[in-house]
mmCIF file of C-alpha atoms in Angstrom:
data_model
loop_
_atom_site.group_PDB
_atom_site.id
_atom_site.type_symbol
_atom_site.label_atom_id
_atom_site.label_comp_id
_atom_site.label_asym_id
_atom_site.label_seq_id
_atom_site.Cartn_x
_atom_site.Cartn_y
_atom_site.Cartn_z
ATOM 1 C CA UNK A 198 122.196 162.428 139.473
ATOM 2 C CA UNK A 199 124.639 165.292 139.183
ATOM 3 C CA UNK A 200 125.580 167.400 136.192
ATOM 4 C CA UNK A 201 129.292 167.369 135.401
ATOM 5 C CA UNK A 202 131.011 170.523 134.503
ATOM 6 C CA UNK A 203 134.629 171.453 134.070
ATOM 7 C CA UNK A 204 136.123 174.923 133.637
ATOM 8 C CA UNK A 205 138.357 177.414 135.286
ATOM 9 C CA UNK A 206 136.629 179.889 137.522
ATOM 10 C CA UNK A 207 137.275 182.671 140.130
ATOM 11 C CA UNK A 208 136.162 182.496 143.825
ATOM 12 C CA UNK A 209 133.026 184.363 144.562
ATOM 13 C CA UNK A 210 131.677 184.997 148.022
ATOM 14 C CA UNK A 211 128.097 184.094 148.882
ATOM 15 C CA UNK A 212 126.017 186.923 149.909
ATOM 16 C CA UNK A 213 123.014 185.263 151.452
ATOM 17 C CA UNK A 214 122.299 182.845 154.216
ATOM 18 C CA UNK A 215 123.206 179.376 153.142
ATOM 19 C CA UNK A 216 119.788 177.813 152.801
ATOM 20 C CA UNK A 217 117.786 180.773 151.482
ATOM 21 C CA UNK A 218 116.658 179.087 148.369
ATOM 22 C CA UNK A 219 113.040 180.130 148.429
ATOM 23 C CA UNK A 220 112.325 183.064 146.097
ATOM 24 C CA UNK A 221 109.569 185.502 145.692
ATOM 25 C CA UNK A 222 108.981 187.521 142.468
ATOM 26 C CA UNK A 223 106.834 190.625 142.186
ATOM 27 C CA UNK A 224 105.547 191.442 138.711
ATOM 28 C CA UNK A 225 105.023 194.852 137.278
ATOM 29 C CA UNK A 226 101.931 193.410 135.519
ATOM 30 C CA UNK A 227 99.756 190.268 135.341
ATOM 31 C CA UNK A 228 101.143 187.781 132.848
ATOM 32 C CA UNK A 229 99.047 184.980 131.145
ATOM 33 C CA UNK A 230 101.214 181.939 130.427
ATOM 34 C CA UNK A 231 100.140 180.926 126.829
ATOM 35 C CA UNK A 232 100.804 177.500 125.525
ATOM 36 C CA UNK A 233 103.842 177.449 123.337
ATOM 37 C CA UNK A 234 102.422 176.437 119.994
ATOM 38 C CA UNK A 235 104.688 174.808 117.429
ATOM 39 C CA UNK A 236 104.409 176.648 114.090
ATOM 40 C CA UNK A 237 106.504 178.558 111.532
ATOM 41 C CA UNK A 238 107.454 181.487 113.686
ATOM 42 C CA UNK A 239 108.622 184.628 111.904
ATOM 43 C CA UNK A 240 109.575 186.938 114.675
ATOM 44 C CA UNK A 241 110.279 186.956 118.385
ATOM 45 C CA UNK A 242 109.784 189.660 120.933
ATOM 46 C CA UNK A 243 110.703 190.060 124.458
ATOM 47 C CA UNK A 244 110.284 192.516 127.345
ATOM 48 C CA UNK A 245 111.669 192.719 130.932
ATOM 49 C CA UNK A 246 109.065 192.092 133.734
ATOM 50 C CA UNK A 247 110.841 192.073 136.972
ATOM 51 C CA UNK A 248 114.121 191.158 138.540
ATOM 52 C CA UNK A 249 113.425 190.558 142.203
ATOM 53 C CA UNK A 250 114.927 188.038 144.446
ATOM 54 C CA UNK A 251 115.993 187.740 148.160
ATOM 55 C CA UNK A 252 119.369 189.151 149.315
ATOM 56 C CA UNK A 253 121.107 190.032 152.509
ATOM 57 C CA UNK A 254 120.149 193.526 153.847
ATOM 58 C CA UNK A 255 123.659 194.819 153.456
ATOM 59 C CA UNK A 256 123.733 193.774 149.838
ATOM 60 C CA UNK A 257 120.398 195.212 148.879
ATOM 61 C CA UNK A 258 121.710 197.901 146.556
ATOM 62 C CA UNK A 259 124.063 195.434 144.844
ATOM 63 C CA UNK A 260 121.147 193.024 144.382
ATOM 64 C CA UNK A 261 119.199 195.603 142.491
ATOM 65 C CA UNK A 262 122.092 196.152 140.126
ATOM 66 C CA UNK A 263 122.820 192.341 139.851
ATOM 67 C CA UNK A 264 119.684 190.323 140.452
ATOM 68 C CA UNK A 265 119.890 186.655 140.865
ATOM 69 C CA UNK A 266 117.099 186.186 138.244
ATOM 70 C CA UNK A 267 115.660 188.193 135.416
ATOM 71 C CA UNK A 268 112.228 187.220 134.015
ATOM 72 C CA UNK A 269 111.179 188.026 130.530
ATOM 73 C CA UNK A 270 108.029 187.505 128.546
ATOM 74 C CA UNK A 271 108.926 186.174 125.122
ATOM 75 C CA UNK A 272 106.450 186.258 122.408
ATOM 76 C CA UNK A 273 106.500 184.412 119.051
ATOM 77 C CA UNK A 274 104.850 185.966 115.995
ATOM 78 C CA UNK A 275 103.766 183.579 113.278
ATOM 79 C CA UNK A 276 101.351 182.834 110.382
ATOM 80 C CA UNK A 277 101.343 186.264 108.573
ATOM 81 C CA UNK A 278 98.585 185.767 106.030
ATOM 82 C CA UNK A 279 95.259 187.316 104.834
ATOM 83 C CA UNK A 280 93.163 185.323 107.297
ATOM 84 C CA UNK A 281 93.592 187.533 110.226
ATOM 85 C CA UNK A 282 97.134 186.535 111.173
ATOM 86 C CA UNK A 283 99.730 187.132 112.393
ATOM 87 C CA UNK A 284 99.123 185.632 115.837
ATOM 88 C CA UNK A 285 101.410 185.644 118.916
ATOM 89 C CA UNK A 286 101.992 183.159 121.491
ATOM 90 C CA UNK A 287 103.978 184.023 124.677
ATOM 91 C CA UNK A 288 106.052 182.228 127.372
ATOM 92 C CA UNK A 289 107.551 183.558 130.579
ATOM 93 C CA UNK A 290 111.252 182.710 130.833
ATOM 94 C CA UNK A 291 113.683 183.071 133.850
ATOM 95 C CA UNK A 292 117.343 183.872 133.127
ATOM 96 C CA UNK A 293 120.086 183.011 135.694
ATOM 97 C CA UNK A 294 122.364 185.971 135.964
ATOM 98 C CA UNK A 295 125.194 183.993 137.839
ATOM 99 C CA UNK A 296 125.234 186.870 140.457
ATOM 100 C CA UNK A 297 123.900 187.248 144.045
ATOM 101 C CA UNK A 298 123.886 183.375 144.722
ATOM 102 C CA UNK A 299 124.788 181.534 147.782
ATOM 103 C CA UNK A 300 127.332 179.601 145.980
ATOM 104 C CA UNK A 301 131.193 179.729 146.246
ATOM 105 C CA UNK A 302 133.693 178.837 143.447
ATOM 106 C CA UNK A 303 137.244 177.451 143.412
ATOM 107 C CA UNK A 304 139.523 176.327 140.628
ATOM 108 C CA UNK A 305 141.076 172.736 140.695
ATOM 109 C CA UNK A 306 143.574 171.755 137.966
ATOM 110 C CA UNK A 307 142.882 168.428 136.204
ATOM 111 C CA UNK A 308 145.923 166.687 134.658
ATOM 112 C CA UNK A 309 145.714 165.784 130.886
ATOM 113 C CA UNK A 310 147.931 162.785 130.304
ATOM 114 C CA UNK A 311 146.921 161.223 126.893
ATOM 115 C CA UNK A 312 149.452 161.559 124.152
ATOM 116 C CA UNK A 313 147.675 161.947 120.825
ATOM 117 C CA UNK A 314 149.254 160.430 117.681
ATOM 118 C CA UNK A 315 150.495 162.730 114.855
ATOM 119 C CA UNK A 316 147.302 162.221 112.781
ATOM 120 C CA UNK A 317 143.640 161.947 114.130
ATOM 121 C CA UNK A 318 142.840 158.308 115.061
ATOM 122 C CA UNK A 319 139.037 158.785 114.607
ATOM 123 C CA UNK A 320 136.930 156.862 112.333
ATOM 124 C CA UNK A 321 133.494 157.685 110.718
ATOM 125 C CA UNK A 322 131.868 155.358 113.203
ATOM 126 C CA UNK A 323 133.168 157.439 116.170
ATOM 127 C CA UNK A 324 130.962 160.331 114.869
ATOM 128 C CA UNK A 325 127.848 158.202 114.356
ATOM 129 C CA UNK A 326 124.679 159.400 116.124
ATOM 130 C CA UNK A 327 121.592 157.579 117.033
ATOM 131 C CA UNK A 328 119.502 160.154 115.305
ATOM 132 C CA UNK A 329 121.120 161.021 112.003
ATOM 133 C CA UNK A 330 118.059 163.028 110.991
ATOM 134 C CA UNK A 331 118.310 166.673 109.990
ATOM 135 C CA UNK A 332 119.767 168.746 112.865
ATOM 136 C CA UNK A 333 117.756 171.796 111.700
ATOM 137 C CA UNK A 334 114.560 169.909 112.120
ATOM 138 C CA UNK A 335 115.541 168.776 115.547
ATOM 139 C CA UNK A 336 116.239 172.312 116.676
ATOM 140 C CA UNK A 337 113.405 173.985 114.820
ATOM 141 C CA UNK A 338 111.364 174.660 117.895
ATOM 142 C CA UNK A 339 113.124 177.088 120.133
ATOM 143 C CA UNK A 340 114.122 175.737 123.617
ATOM 144 C CA UNK A 341 114.121 178.581 125.956
ATOM 145 C CA UNK A 342 115.340 176.528 128.852
ATOM 146 C CA UNK A 343 118.598 175.761 130.638
ATOM 147 C CA UNK A 344 120.481 172.475 130.000
ATOM 148 C CA UNK A 345 122.657 172.989 133.117
ATOM 149 C CA UNK A 346 121.682 173.837 136.623
ATOM 150 C CA UNK A 347 121.999 177.372 138.299
ATOM 151 C CA UNK A 348 125.308 176.577 140.135
ATOM 152 C CA UNK A 349 126.863 175.584 136.818
ATOM 153 C CA UNK A 350 125.765 178.663 135.142
ATOM 154 C CA UNK A 351 126.956 180.866 138.053
ATOM 155 C CA UNK A 352 130.348 179.040 137.982
ATOM 156 C CA UNK A 353 130.749 179.705 134.196
ATOM 157 C CA UNK A 354 129.549 183.292 134.546
ATOM 158 C CA UNK A 355 132.192 184.138 137.374
ATOM 159 C CA UNK A 356 134.782 182.398 135.233
ATOM 160 C CA UNK A 357 134.066 184.567 132.172
ATOM 161 C CA UNK A 358 134.112 187.734 134.451
ATOM 162 C CA UNK A 359 137.628 186.814 135.778
ATOM 163 C CA UNK A 360 139.045 185.794 132.326
ATOM 164 C CA UNK A 361 137.634 187.957 129.679
ATOM 165 C CA UNK A 362 138.926 191.575 129.601
ATOM 166 C CA UNK A 363 136.587 194.586 129.081
ATOM 167 C CA UNK A 364 136.697 195.777 125.524
ATOM 168 C CA UNK A 365 137.168 192.362 124.057
ATOM 169 C CA UNK A 366 135.429 191.064 120.798
ATOM 170 C CA UNK A 367 133.679 187.777 121.742
ATOM 171 C CA UNK A 368 132.236 185.078 119.617
ATOM 172 C CA UNK A 369 129.828 182.415 121.091
ATOM 173 C CA UNK A 370 129.559 179.473 118.773
ATOM 174 C CA UNK A 371 126.684 176.901 119.047
ATOM 175 C CA UNK A 372 124.939 179.598 120.975
ATOM 176 C CA UNK A 373 121.214 180.014 122.023
ATOM 177 C CA UNK A 374 118.939 182.467 123.890
ATOM 178 C CA UNK A 375 121.589 182.777 126.726
ATOM 179 C CA UNK A 376 125.372 182.959 126.597
ATOM 180 C CA UNK A 377 125.963 182.933 130.376
ATOM 181 C CA UNK A 378 128.085 186.175 130.179
ATOM 182 C CA UNK A 379 128.028 188.623 133.191
ATOM 183 C CA UNK A 380 125.283 191.337 132.858
ATOM 184 C CA UNK A 381 127.994 194.028 132.417
ATOM 185 C CA UNK A 382 129.360 192.387 129.331
ATOM 186 C CA UNK A 383 126.763 193.873 127.085
ATOM 187 C CA UNK A 384 128.074 197.346 127.929
ATOM 188 C CA UNK A 385 131.802 196.839 128.402
ATOM 189 C CA UNK A 386 132.631 194.501 125.602
ATOM 190 C CA UNK A 387 133.474 195.790 122.117
ATOM 191 C CA UNK A 388 131.425 193.216 120.348
ATOM 192 C CA UNK A 389 129.536 189.976 121.140
ATOM 193 C CA UNK A 390 128.709 187.852 118.104
ATOM 194 C CA UNK A 391 127.164 184.447 117.941
ATOM 195 C CA UNK A 392 126.339 181.654 115.710
ATOM 196 C CA UNK A 393 123.667 178.925 116.584
ATOM 197 C CA UNK A 394 121.138 176.501 115.135
ATOM 198 C CA UNK A 395 118.018 178.477 115.968
ATOM 199 C CA UNK A 396 117.724 182.037 114.752
ATOM 200 C CA UNK A 397 114.746 182.729 117.087
ATOM 201 C CA UNK A 398 116.829 181.633 120.273
ATOM 202 C CA UNK A 399 119.617 183.993 118.983
ATOM 203 C CA UNK A 400 117.149 186.773 118.461
ATOM 204 C CA UNK A 401 116.130 186.424 122.142
ATOM 205 C CA UNK A 402 119.859 186.687 123.430
ATOM 206 C CA UNK A 403 119.923 190.262 124.578
ATOM 207 C CA UNK A 404 123.634 190.248 125.063
ATOM 208 C CA UNK A 405 124.490 189.844 121.468
ATOM 209 C CA UNK A 406 125.538 192.650 119.074
ATOM 210 C CA UNK A 407 125.048 190.394 116.084
ATOM 211 C CA UNK A 408 124.368 186.840 115.155
ATOM 212 C CA UNK A 409 123.917 184.428 112.301
ATOM 213 C CA UNK A 410 122.188 181.030 112.404
ATOM 214 C CA UNK A 411 124.688 178.418 111.171
ATOM 215 C CA UNK A 412 124.634 174.654 111.282
ATOM 216 C CA UNK A 413 128.342 173.647 111.841
ATOM 217 C CA UNK A 414 127.696 170.064 111.078
ATOM 218 C CA UNK A 415 126.738 170.954 107.621
ATOM 219 C CA UNK A 416 129.042 173.883 107.129
ATOM 220 C CA UNK A 417 131.855 174.457 109.725
ATOM 221 C CA UNK A 418 133.059 177.721 108.133
ATOM 222 C CA UNK A 419 132.532 180.729 110.415
ATOM 223 C CA UNK A 420 131.229 183.757 108.649
ATOM 224 C CA UNK A 421 134.017 186.017 109.976
ATOM 225 C CA UNK A 422 137.260 187.391 108.849
ATOM 226 C CA UNK A 423 140.702 186.209 110.130
ATOM 227 C CA UNK A 424 141.830 187.511 113.379
ATOM 228 C CA UNK A 425 138.425 189.046 114.350
ATOM 229 C CA UNK A 426 137.969 187.953 117.994
ATOM 230 C CA UNK A 427 139.778 188.183 121.204
ATOM 231 C CA UNK A 428 137.813 185.228 122.826
ATOM 232 C CA UNK A 429 135.525 182.387 121.403
ATOM 233 C CA UNK A 430 133.224 180.448 123.770
ATOM 234 C CA UNK A 431 131.357 177.299 123.343
ATOM 235 C CA UNK A 432 129.009 175.901 126.056
ATOM 236 C CA UNK A 433 127.849 172.306 126.203
ATOM 237 C CA UNK A 434 127.866 171.706 122.563
ATOM 238 C CA UNK A 435 131.026 170.231 121.314
ATOM 239 C CA UNK A 436 129.745 166.727 121.857
ATOM 240 C CA UNK A 437 127.155 167.257 119.139
ATOM 241 C CA UNK A 438 129.696 168.304 116.400
ATOM 242 C CA UNK A 439 130.408 165.692 113.715
ATOM 243 C CA UNK A 440 133.195 167.755 112.398
ATOM 244 C CA UNK A 441 134.819 169.180 115.542
ATOM 245 C CA UNK A 442 138.366 169.494 114.195
ATOM 246 C CA UNK A 443 137.161 171.440 111.200
ATOM 247 C CA UNK A 444 135.149 173.733 113.391
ATOM 248 C CA UNK A 445 137.963 174.321 115.783
ATOM 249 C CA UNK A 446 140.261 175.075 112.877
ATOM 250 C CA UNK A 447 137.769 177.835 112.102
ATOM 251 C CA UNK A 448 137.888 179.061 115.681
ATOM 252 C CA UNK A 449 141.745 179.153 115.388
ATOM 253 C CA UNK A 450 141.369 181.212 112.166
ATOM 254 C CA UNK A 451 139.061 183.836 113.530
ATOM 255 C CA UNK A 452 140.886 184.281 116.864
ATOM 256 C CA UNK A 453 143.296 187.231 117.108
ATOM 257 C CA UNK A 454 146.951 186.723 118.144
ATOM 258 C CA UNK A 455 146.798 186.525 121.998
ATOM 259 C CA UNK A 456 143.178 185.437 122.037
ATOM 260 C CA UNK A 457 141.665 182.429 123.644
ATOM 261 C CA UNK A 458 138.794 179.837 123.306
ATOM 262 C CA UNK A 459 136.764 178.706 126.308
ATOM 263 C CA UNK A 460 134.989 175.395 125.834
ATOM 264 C CA UNK A 461 132.744 174.214 128.575
ATOM 265 C CA UNK A 462 131.176 170.792 128.666
ATOM 266 C CA UNK A 463 128.770 168.854 131.104
ATOM 267 C CA UNK A 464 128.016 165.309 131.464
ATOM 268 C CA UNK A 465 124.526 165.742 130.175
ATOM 269 C CA UNK A 466 123.410 165.735 126.627
ATOM 270 C CA UNK A 467 120.758 164.807 124.043
ATOM 271 C CA UNK A 468 122.019 161.294 123.739
ATOM 272 C CA UNK A 469 120.275 160.851 120.449
ATOM 273 C CA UNK A 470 122.334 163.731 118.950
ATOM 274 C CA UNK A 471 125.709 163.244 120.781
ATOM 275 C CA UNK A 472 128.244 161.263 118.821
ATOM 276 C CA UNK A 473 128.929 157.698 119.758
ATOM 277 C CA UNK A 474 132.465 158.189 120.772
ATOM 278 C CA UNK A 475 131.468 160.691 123.360
ATOM 279 C CA UNK A 476 128.675 158.551 124.789
ATOM 280 C CA UNK A 477 131.203 155.700 125.335
ATOM 281 C CA UNK A 478 133.527 157.906 127.408
ATOM 282 C CA UNK A 479 133.531 159.111 130.983
ATOM 283 C CA UNK A 480 133.990 162.844 132.023
ATOM 284 C CA UNK A 481 137.753 162.517 132.265
ATOM 285 C CA UNK A 482 137.963 161.033 128.837
ATOM 286 C CA UNK A 483 135.950 163.841 127.394
ATOM 287 C CA UNK A 484 138.541 166.272 128.691
ATOM 288 C CA UNK A 485 141.261 164.329 126.949
ATOM 289 C CA UNK A 486 139.243 164.206 123.743
ATOM 290 C CA UNK A 487 138.607 167.855 123.575
ATOM 291 C CA UNK A 488 142.366 168.337 124.166
ATOM 292 C CA UNK A 489 142.993 166.214 121.208
ATOM 293 C CA UNK A 490 140.551 167.975 118.987
ATOM 294 C CA UNK A 491 142.285 171.191 119.783
ATOM 295 C CA UNK A 492 145.791 169.856 119.048
ATOM 296 C CA UNK A 493 144.602 168.556 115.625
ATOM 297 C CA UNK A 494 143.043 171.916 114.905
ATOM 298 C CA UNK A 495 146.390 173.752 115.359
ATOM 299 C CA UNK A 496 146.406 174.447 119.006
ATOM 300 C CA UNK A 497 148.869 173.151 121.472
ATOM 301 C CA UNK A 498 148.292 171.039 124.633
ATOM 302 C CA UNK A 499 145.742 172.447 126.930
ATOM 303 C CA UNK A 500 145.140 172.452 130.586
ATOM 304 C CA UNK A 501 141.956 171.585 132.447
ATOM 305 C CA UNK A 502 140.392 172.775 135.511
ATOM 306 C CA UNK A 503 137.277 171.677 137.738
ATOM 307 C CA UNK A 504 135.273 174.838 138.636
ATOM 308 C CA UNK A 505 132.567 173.023 140.420
ATOM 309 C CA UNK A 506 130.521 175.381 142.573
ATOM 310 C CA UNK A 507 130.097 174.750 146.312
ATOM 311 C CA UNK A 508 126.332 174.716 147.157
ATOM 312 C CA UNK A 509 125.425 175.220 150.908
ATOM 313 C CA UNK A 510 123.619 172.436 152.344
ATOM 314 C CA UNK A 511 124.237 170.162 149.293
ATOM 315 C CA UNK A 512 125.896 167.349 151.207
ATOM 316 C CA UNK A 513 122.989 167.329 153.647
ATOM 317 C CA UNK A 514 120.572 167.176 150.850
ATOM 318 C CA UNK A 515 122.431 164.330 149.099
ATOM 319 C CA UNK A 516 122.779 162.324 152.313
ATOM 320 C CA UNK A 517 119.130 162.215 152.918
ATOM 321 C CA UNK A 518 118.350 162.013 149.134
ATOM 322 C CA UNK A 519 115.778 164.843 149.286
ATOM 323 C CA UNK A 520 115.592 168.475 148.095
ATOM 324 C CA UNK A 521 113.605 170.403 145.567
ATOM 325 C CA UNK A 522 116.529 171.760 143.461
ATOM 326 C CA UNK A 523 118.060 169.809 140.646
ATOM 327 C CA UNK A 524 121.112 168.679 142.619
ATOM 328 C CA UNK A 525 123.505 167.868 139.621
ATOM 329 C CA UNK A 526 127.156 168.330 139.945
ATOM 330 C CA UNK A 527 128.298 171.332 137.963
ATOM 331 C CA UNK A 528 131.830 171.003 136.480
ATOM 332 C CA UNK A 529 133.374 172.613 133.511
ATOM 333 C CA UNK A 530 136.132 171.423 131.305
ATOM 334 C CA UNK A 531 138.512 174.097 130.702
ATOM 335 C CA UNK A 532 141.906 174.149 129.020
ATOM 336 C CA UNK A 533 144.572 176.942 128.962
ATOM 337 C CA UNK A 534 147.379 176.653 126.584
ATOM 338 C CA UNK A 535 150.443 178.734 125.698
ATOM 339 C CA UNK A 536 151.987 177.753 122.365
ATOM 340 C CA UNK A 537 155.610 178.577 121.751
ATOM 341 C CA UNK A 538 155.996 176.897 118.399
ATOM 342 C CA UNK A 539 157.135 179.181 115.406
ATOM 343 C CA UNK A 540 154.257 177.959 113.128
ATOM 344 C CA UNK A 541 151.465 176.755 115.377
ATOM 345 C CA UNK A 542 151.259 180.014 117.319
ATOM 346 C CA UNK A 543 147.690 180.007 118.476
ATOM 347 C CA UNK A 544 146.358 178.271 121.479
ATOM 348 C CA UNK A 545 143.137 176.520 122.162
ATOM 349 C CA UNK A 546 141.735 174.415 124.929
ATOM 350 C CA UNK A 547 138.966 172.293 126.232
ATOM 351 C CA UNK A 548 137.922 175.406 127.942
ATOM 352 C CA UNK A 549 140.376 178.238 127.944
ATOM 353 C CA UNK A 550 143.060 178.660 125.385
ATOM 354 C CA UNK A 551 145.467 181.368 124.707
ATOM 355 C CA UNK A 552 146.495 182.029 121.145
ATOM 356 C CA UNK A 553 149.966 183.523 120.809
ATOM 357 C CA UNK A 554 152.142 184.762 118.053
ATOM 358 C CA UNK A 555 155.754 183.838 118.016
#
């Protein structure tokens, strides 16, 4: 099975031999992998261990600056009481940087043809979920893992690099321990804010300047002033929102004139938490649905792009049905929209929207 991803991205040249997938990591110190114990965590700590991966000899210096992977030790502190606590439990996590990979990237437009009626046609049943339990309980335990594969992460990272200007103020909604931004964004962006379900995951996201835990299914209001951000991003999460139009209206509100929203989506999900309407649609219909959400939120019609990364040797692996990597298709849904209306003058999109003033 392949992961489906849609989004606009720039072409990036591969720097290594096509089949150099094996990796070796050297570590500055010995790390014990502790079992991750579910408990009431009160703090999280993380420290860099090593960033070492294979590269072409000519690109050695660049590789040191932009490693393919970064490994961190993340420790959870919990149980602060009078009986000898707090205690800590740690886990070693690997972060994909999106750089120094053998993948290449291209942008292919996808036509959006559905005409949406003036009023939203959705019913309450469309937003029903198999698991209607408390979302905050579902996300209580931090998931320091990826829900998309490395080529998908890399394609999104390269897209961000090509389409978000230095000095921008960025908001990542439905965020987690990674935002998939290029490494340099931490230094060359004015601000990177985030909202997400799990405060411990947000705390571990070292690219953020500030964050606030927020359950948009309970309260779609974003805790920011009008016209605060140049770019809003949302990665593989819109299928879980039961109030997507209200949430995107908030995105519209906090975007500055001339800003854009980048919404990426895969064909993977927690099926128990995704809305029923989403589960009954194919990938193409998901794009049309996101475009509809955006229009009802005050944005104009969007454009979509397939930015699937090309993986060396992937066709051979698929033909023989073997291979150690998770050979999922990585596509992102992206929309770019320019609105020329005198009233609805902000843009949005199923991935990349420009928001303009008349």
